[in-house]
Amino acid sequence: MRISARASGGQKYSLTSDEDDGDFWGFVHEAEGLFTPLPESEGARRVHLAGCLPQGHLLNCVDHVGSPRAVAGNAWFEFLDSDGVTMGSYFVNEVTVMDVKSSDSGAGLVDLMATLGCEDALPGAGRAWDLVRTDHLNRTGMWHELTPADRRAWLSVALWSREYQRRGKPDAPAGQVFTLDGRHIVDRDTFWQSVASAFPQGRQSEVPVGVGRRLRVMSMWDALPDSARQR
């Protein structure tokens, strides 16, 4: 987990080159469209990056909108909490600056329109990231009333943010028994959600937490009746 000393408050995201960890592309206040796939491809996104201060290679691309040099390349799109700590990140490819204009977010900031590819940013995951950021993803069973698609997005955020959520918390002692509430298990995603919910607060994201436990959990899944496993 990384804490950025460059954050000055209000930034929810940052971008860093995938090819060079030292090539920091800047902070972003808001990002709209990351969780909305474009019709032409499941992973294609058109993202409005509001309140951005471009740096590094991204800054060079801003000066060449409309030309091949506007393609910044691949990067890590990081989600930040209010203290600038990285909660999790997505790999994004072929980041291309399509448009740039002055931003209302602050002096010297710009709003960028960029296209990129990111199959991991599932529709509906934005709400779960906001809950992690505000420390409100802290009660078991919050996913019970979600649609199947939203449950999968919720689960993906729990996995992508697992290191952040378990920061400062010790592993459970060997031999500790956890109770699995299977009343809401209807498919593979709800199975993993139920397993995650069985851990004490702060440990929900530790699934899987090791080879032995992973194998044991998988054997539990295999033991479920076909009516539950094949949905």
Short mmCIF file of C-alpha atoms in Angstrom, two decimals:
data_model
loop_
_atom_site.label_atom_id
_atom_site.label_comp_id
_atom_site.label_asym_id
_atom_site.label_seq_id
_atom_site.Cartn_x
_atom_site.Cartn_y
_atom_site.Cartn_z
CA MET A 1 0.00 0.00 0.00
CA ARG A 2 1.29 3.41 -0.95
CA ILE A 3 0.81 6.79 0.71
CA SER A 4 1.40 9.72 -1.61
CA ALA A 5 2.96 12.84 -0.13
CA ARG A 6 1.94 14.72 -3.26
CA ALA A 7 -1.78 14.75 -2.47
CA SER A 8 -3.06 18.10 -1.26
CA GLY A 9 -6.67 17.17 -0.53
CA GLY A 10 -9.79 16.55 -2.59
CA GLN A 11 -8.17 14.18 -5.06
CA LYS A 12 -9.85 10.80 -5.31
CA TYR A 13 -7.62 9.28 -7.99
CA SER A 14 -4.12 9.28 -9.39
CA LEU A 15 -2.44 7.91 -12.51
CA THR A 16 1.04 6.44 -12.78
CA SER A 17 2.72 4.96 -15.83
CA ASP A 18 2.80 1.19 -15.97
CA GLU A 19 6.19 1.28 -17.69
CA ASP A 20 7.95 3.59 -15.22
CA ASP A 21 6.93 3.87 -11.55
CA GLY A 22 8.69 7.22 -11.42
CA ASP A 23 6.52 8.64 -14.20
CA PHE A 24 3.64 10.07 -12.17
CA TRP A 25 0.84 11.38 -14.38
CA GLY A 26 -1.06 13.41 -11.78
CA PHE A 27 -4.01 13.52 -9.42
CA VAL A 28 -7.68 13.70 -10.40
CA HIS A 29 -10.59 15.05 -8.37
CA GLU A 30 -13.39 13.21 -10.16
CA ALA A 31 -13.60 10.50 -12.82
CA GLU A 32 -16.85 9.96 -14.70
CA GLY A 33 -17.30 7.09 -17.14
CA LEU A 34 -14.73 4.63 -15.77
CA PHE A 35 -17.47 2.15 -14.88
CA THR A 36 -19.50 2.64 -18.07
CA PRO A 37 -18.47 0.33 -20.95
CA LEU A 38 -18.73 1.71 -24.46
CA PRO A 39 -20.84 -0.22 -26.99
CA GLU A 40 -17.91 -1.09 -29.25
CA SER A 41 -16.00 -3.08 -26.61
CA GLU A 42 -16.61 -4.39 -23.09
CA GLY A 43 -13.36 -2.91 -21.82
CA ALA A 44 -13.49 0.38 -23.71
CA ARG A 45 -14.15 3.49 -21.64
CA ARG A 46 -14.47 7.22 -22.28
CA VAL A 47 -13.56 8.90 -19.00
CA HIS A 48 -13.99 12.52 -17.98
CA LEU A 49 -11.10 13.36 -15.63
CA ALA A 50 -12.16 16.51 -13.79
CA GLY A 51 -9.77 18.62 -11.77
CA CYS A 52 -6.57 17.13 -13.13
CA LEU A 53 -3.03 18.51 -12.93
CA PRO A 54 -1.25 16.52 -15.67
CA GLN A 55 2.37 15.62 -15.05
CA GLY A 56 5.02 13.46 -16.67
CA HIS A 57 4.22 11.83 -19.96
CA LEU A 58 0.52 12.66 -19.64
CA LEU A 59 1.37 16.36 -19.71
CA ASN A 60 3.21 15.86 -22.99
CA CYS A 61 0.13 14.17 -24.47
CA VAL A 62 -2.12 17.08 -23.46
CA ASP A 63 -0.15 19.28 -25.85
CA HIS A 64 -0.77 16.92 -28.79
CA VAL A 65 -4.52 16.25 -28.74
CA GLY A 66 -5.68 14.96 -32.11
CA SER A 67 -2.35 13.42 -33.07
CA PRO A 68 -0.75 10.02 -32.40
CA ARG A 69 1.34 11.67 -29.68
CA ALA A 70 -1.82 12.07 -27.59
CA VAL A 71 -1.58 8.37 -26.71
CA ALA A 72 -0.06 8.17 -23.22
CA GLY A 73 0.01 4.38 -23.06
CA ASN A 74 -0.67 2.04 -20.16
CA ALA A 75 -1.03 3.10 -16.54
CA TRP A 76 -2.28 2.27 -13.06
CA PHE A 77 -5.48 4.08 -12.13
CA GLU A 78 -5.36 4.39 -8.35
CA PHE A 79 -8.22 5.05 -5.92
CA LEU A 80 -7.26 7.25 -2.97
CA ASP A 81 -8.82 7.79 0.44
CA SER A 82 -9.08 11.19 2.11
CA ASP A 83 -5.50 10.92 3.38
CA GLY A 84 -4.02 10.11 -0.03
CA VAL A 85 -3.56 6.41 0.77
CA THR A 86 -4.03 4.08 -2.19
CA MET A 87 -7.06 1.86 -1.57
CA GLY A 88 -6.65 -0.15 -4.76
CA SER A 89 -5.92 0.25 -8.44
CA TYR A 90 -6.89 -0.87 -11.92
CA PHE A 91 -4.59 -1.47 -14.85
CA VAL A 92 -5.72 0.71 -17.76
CA ASN A 93 -4.33 0.46 -21.27
CA GLU A 94 -4.03 2.76 -24.27
CA VAL A 95 -4.85 5.93 -22.34
CA THR A 96 -5.45 8.58 -25.02
CA VAL A 97 -6.20 12.26 -24.41
CA MET A 98 -9.12 13.31 -26.60
CA ASP A 99 -9.88 16.78 -25.27
CA VAL A 100 -8.67 19.27 -22.65
CA LYS A 101 -10.19 22.42 -21.17
CA SER A 102 -9.88 24.57 -18.07
CA SER A 103 -11.44 23.14 -14.93
CA ASP A 104 -13.78 24.68 -12.39
CA SER A 105 -12.12 22.55 -9.70
CA GLY A 106 -9.28 24.99 -9.08
CA ALA A 107 -6.69 27.33 -10.55
CA GLY A 108 -4.24 25.61 -12.88
CA LEU A 109 -6.33 22.44 -13.14
CA VAL A 110 -7.79 21.03 -16.34
CA ASP A 111 -10.56 18.63 -17.28
CA LEU A 112 -9.45 15.86 -19.61
CA MET A 113 -11.54 13.59 -21.79
CA ALA A 114 -9.66 10.37 -22.34
CA THR A 115 -10.32 6.96 -23.82
CA LEU A 116 -8.82 3.86 -22.26
CA GLY A 117 -9.33 0.16 -21.79
CA CYS A 118 -10.20 -1.41 -18.42
CA GLU A 119 -12.17 -4.64 -18.19
CA ASP A 120 -11.72 -4.83 -14.41
CA ALA A 121 -13.77 -1.69 -13.68
CA LEU A 122 -17.18 -3.36 -13.52
CA PRO A 123 -20.39 -1.34 -13.88
CA GLY A 124 -21.73 -0.52 -10.43
CA ALA A 125 -18.36 -0.75 -8.66
CA GLY A 126 -18.14 3.00 -8.15
CA ARG A 127 -20.61 2.93 -5.26
CA ALA A 128 -18.59 0.26 -3.44
CA TRP A 129 -15.36 2.25 -3.87
CA ASP A 130 -17.10 5.29 -2.35
CA LEU A 131 -18.11 3.18 0.65
CA VAL A 132 -14.52 2.00 1.12
CA ARG A 133 -13.27 5.59 0.85
CA THR A 134 -15.71 6.82 3.52
CA ASP A 135 -15.15 3.74 5.72
CA HIS A 136 -18.79 2.71 5.37
CA LEU A 137 -18.15 -0.73 3.88
CA ASN A 138 -18.14 -2.00 7.44
CA ARG A 139 -21.30 -4.05 7.98
CA THR A 140 -21.98 -7.62 6.96
CA GLY A 141 -24.90 -8.29 4.68
CA MET A 142 -24.87 -4.95 2.89
CA TRP A 143 -24.87 -6.82 -0.42
CA HIS A 144 -27.96 -8.97 0.24
CA GLU A 145 -30.42 -6.80 -1.71
CA LEU A 146 -28.16 -6.12 -4.70
CA THR A 147 -28.75 -7.45 -8.20
CA PRO A 148 -26.42 -10.22 -9.44
CA ALA A 149 -24.43 -7.71 -11.53
CA ASP A 150 -24.05 -5.31 -8.60
CA ARG A 151 -23.04 -8.16 -6.29
CA ARG A 152 -20.23 -9.09 -8.67
CA ALA A 153 -19.08 -5.46 -8.80
CA TRP A 154 -19.25 -5.27 -5.00
CA LEU A 155 -17.19 -8.44 -4.65
CA SER A 156 -14.60 -7.17 -7.13
CA VAL A 157 -14.04 -4.03 -5.05
CA ALA A 158 -13.68 -6.11 -1.88
CA LEU A 159 -10.93 -8.11 -3.60
CA TRP A 160 -9.17 -5.13 -5.21
CA SER A 161 -9.12 -3.27 -1.88
CA ARG A 162 -8.29 -6.23 0.37
CA GLU A 163 -4.79 -5.02 1.35
CA TYR A 164 -6.10 -1.56 2.20
CA GLN A 165 -8.98 -2.89 4.30
CA ARG A 166 -6.80 -5.20 6.38
CA ARG A 167 -4.07 -2.59 7.04
CA GLY A 168 -2.99 -2.57 10.69
CA LYS A 169 -5.07 -5.62 11.54
CA PRO A 170 -3.41 -8.90 12.56
CA ASP A 171 -4.23 -12.18 10.89
CA ALA A 172 -6.70 -14.39 12.70
CA PRO A 173 -5.00 -16.87 15.06
CA ALA A 174 -4.52 -20.40 13.82
CA GLY A 175 -7.44 -22.67 14.61
CA GLN A 176 -10.03 -19.91 14.94
CA VAL A 177 -13.48 -21.00 13.76
CA PHE A 178 -15.66 -18.76 11.58
CA THR A 179 -19.38 -19.29 11.11
CA LEU A 180 -20.63 -19.15 7.53
CA ASP A 181 -24.20 -17.91 7.07
CA GLY A 182 -25.35 -19.67 3.90
CA ARG A 183 -28.92 -18.35 3.79
CA HIS A 184 -28.14 -15.94 0.95
CA ILE A 185 -25.96 -18.23 -1.18
CA VAL A 186 -27.55 -18.59 -4.62
CA ASP A 187 -24.49 -18.57 -6.91
CA ARG A 188 -20.69 -18.41 -6.88
CA ASP A 189 -20.56 -14.66 -6.16
CA THR A 190 -22.90 -14.85 -3.17
CA PHE A 191 -20.90 -17.83 -1.90
CA TRP A 192 -17.72 -15.73 -1.80
CA GLN A 193 -19.62 -12.80 -0.30
CA SER A 194 -20.90 -15.05 2.46
CA VAL A 195 -17.41 -16.39 3.11
CA ALA A 196 -16.05 -12.84 3.30
CA SER A 197 -18.86 -11.80 5.65
CA ALA A 198 -17.95 -14.67 7.99
CA PHE A 199 -14.70 -12.96 8.95
CA PRO A 200 -14.65 -10.35 11.74
CA GLN A 201 -14.83 -6.67 10.76
CA GLY A 202 -11.62 -5.65 9.05
CA ARG A 203 -10.93 -9.16 7.81
CA GLN A 204 -13.69 -9.45 5.22
CA SER A 205 -11.20 -8.97 2.40
CA GLU A 206 -8.83 -11.74 3.47
CA VAL A 207 -10.52 -14.35 1.27
CA PRO A 208 -8.63 -16.31 0.14
CA VAL A 209 -6.08 -15.90 2.96
CA GLY A 210 -3.71 -18.74 2.27
CA VAL A 211 -3.32 -21.99 0.43
CA GLY A 212 -4.77 -24.15 3.18
CA ARG A 213 -7.79 -21.97 3.77
CA ARG A 214 -8.39 -21.50 0.05
CA LEU A 215 -8.46 -25.24 -0.50
CA ARG A 216 -10.79 -25.70 2.45
CA VAL A 217 -13.15 -23.02 1.18
CA MET A 218 -13.15 -24.47 -2.31
CA SER A 219 -14.04 -27.89 -0.89
CA MET A 220 -16.98 -26.22 0.89
CA TRP A 221 -18.13 -24.81 -2.45
CA ASP A 222 -17.83 -28.21 -4.10
CA ALA A 223 -19.95 -29.69 -1.32
CA LEU A 224 -22.91 -27.44 -2.10
CA PRO A 225 -25.83 -29.02 -4.00
CA ASP A 226 -25.83 -28.63 -7.77
CA SER A 227 -28.91 -26.39 -7.58
CA ALA A 228 -26.81 -23.78 -5.78
CA ARG A 229 -23.48 -24.26 -7.55
CA GLN A 230 -24.76 -24.15 -11.13
CA ARG A 231 -26.83 -20.95 -10.99
#
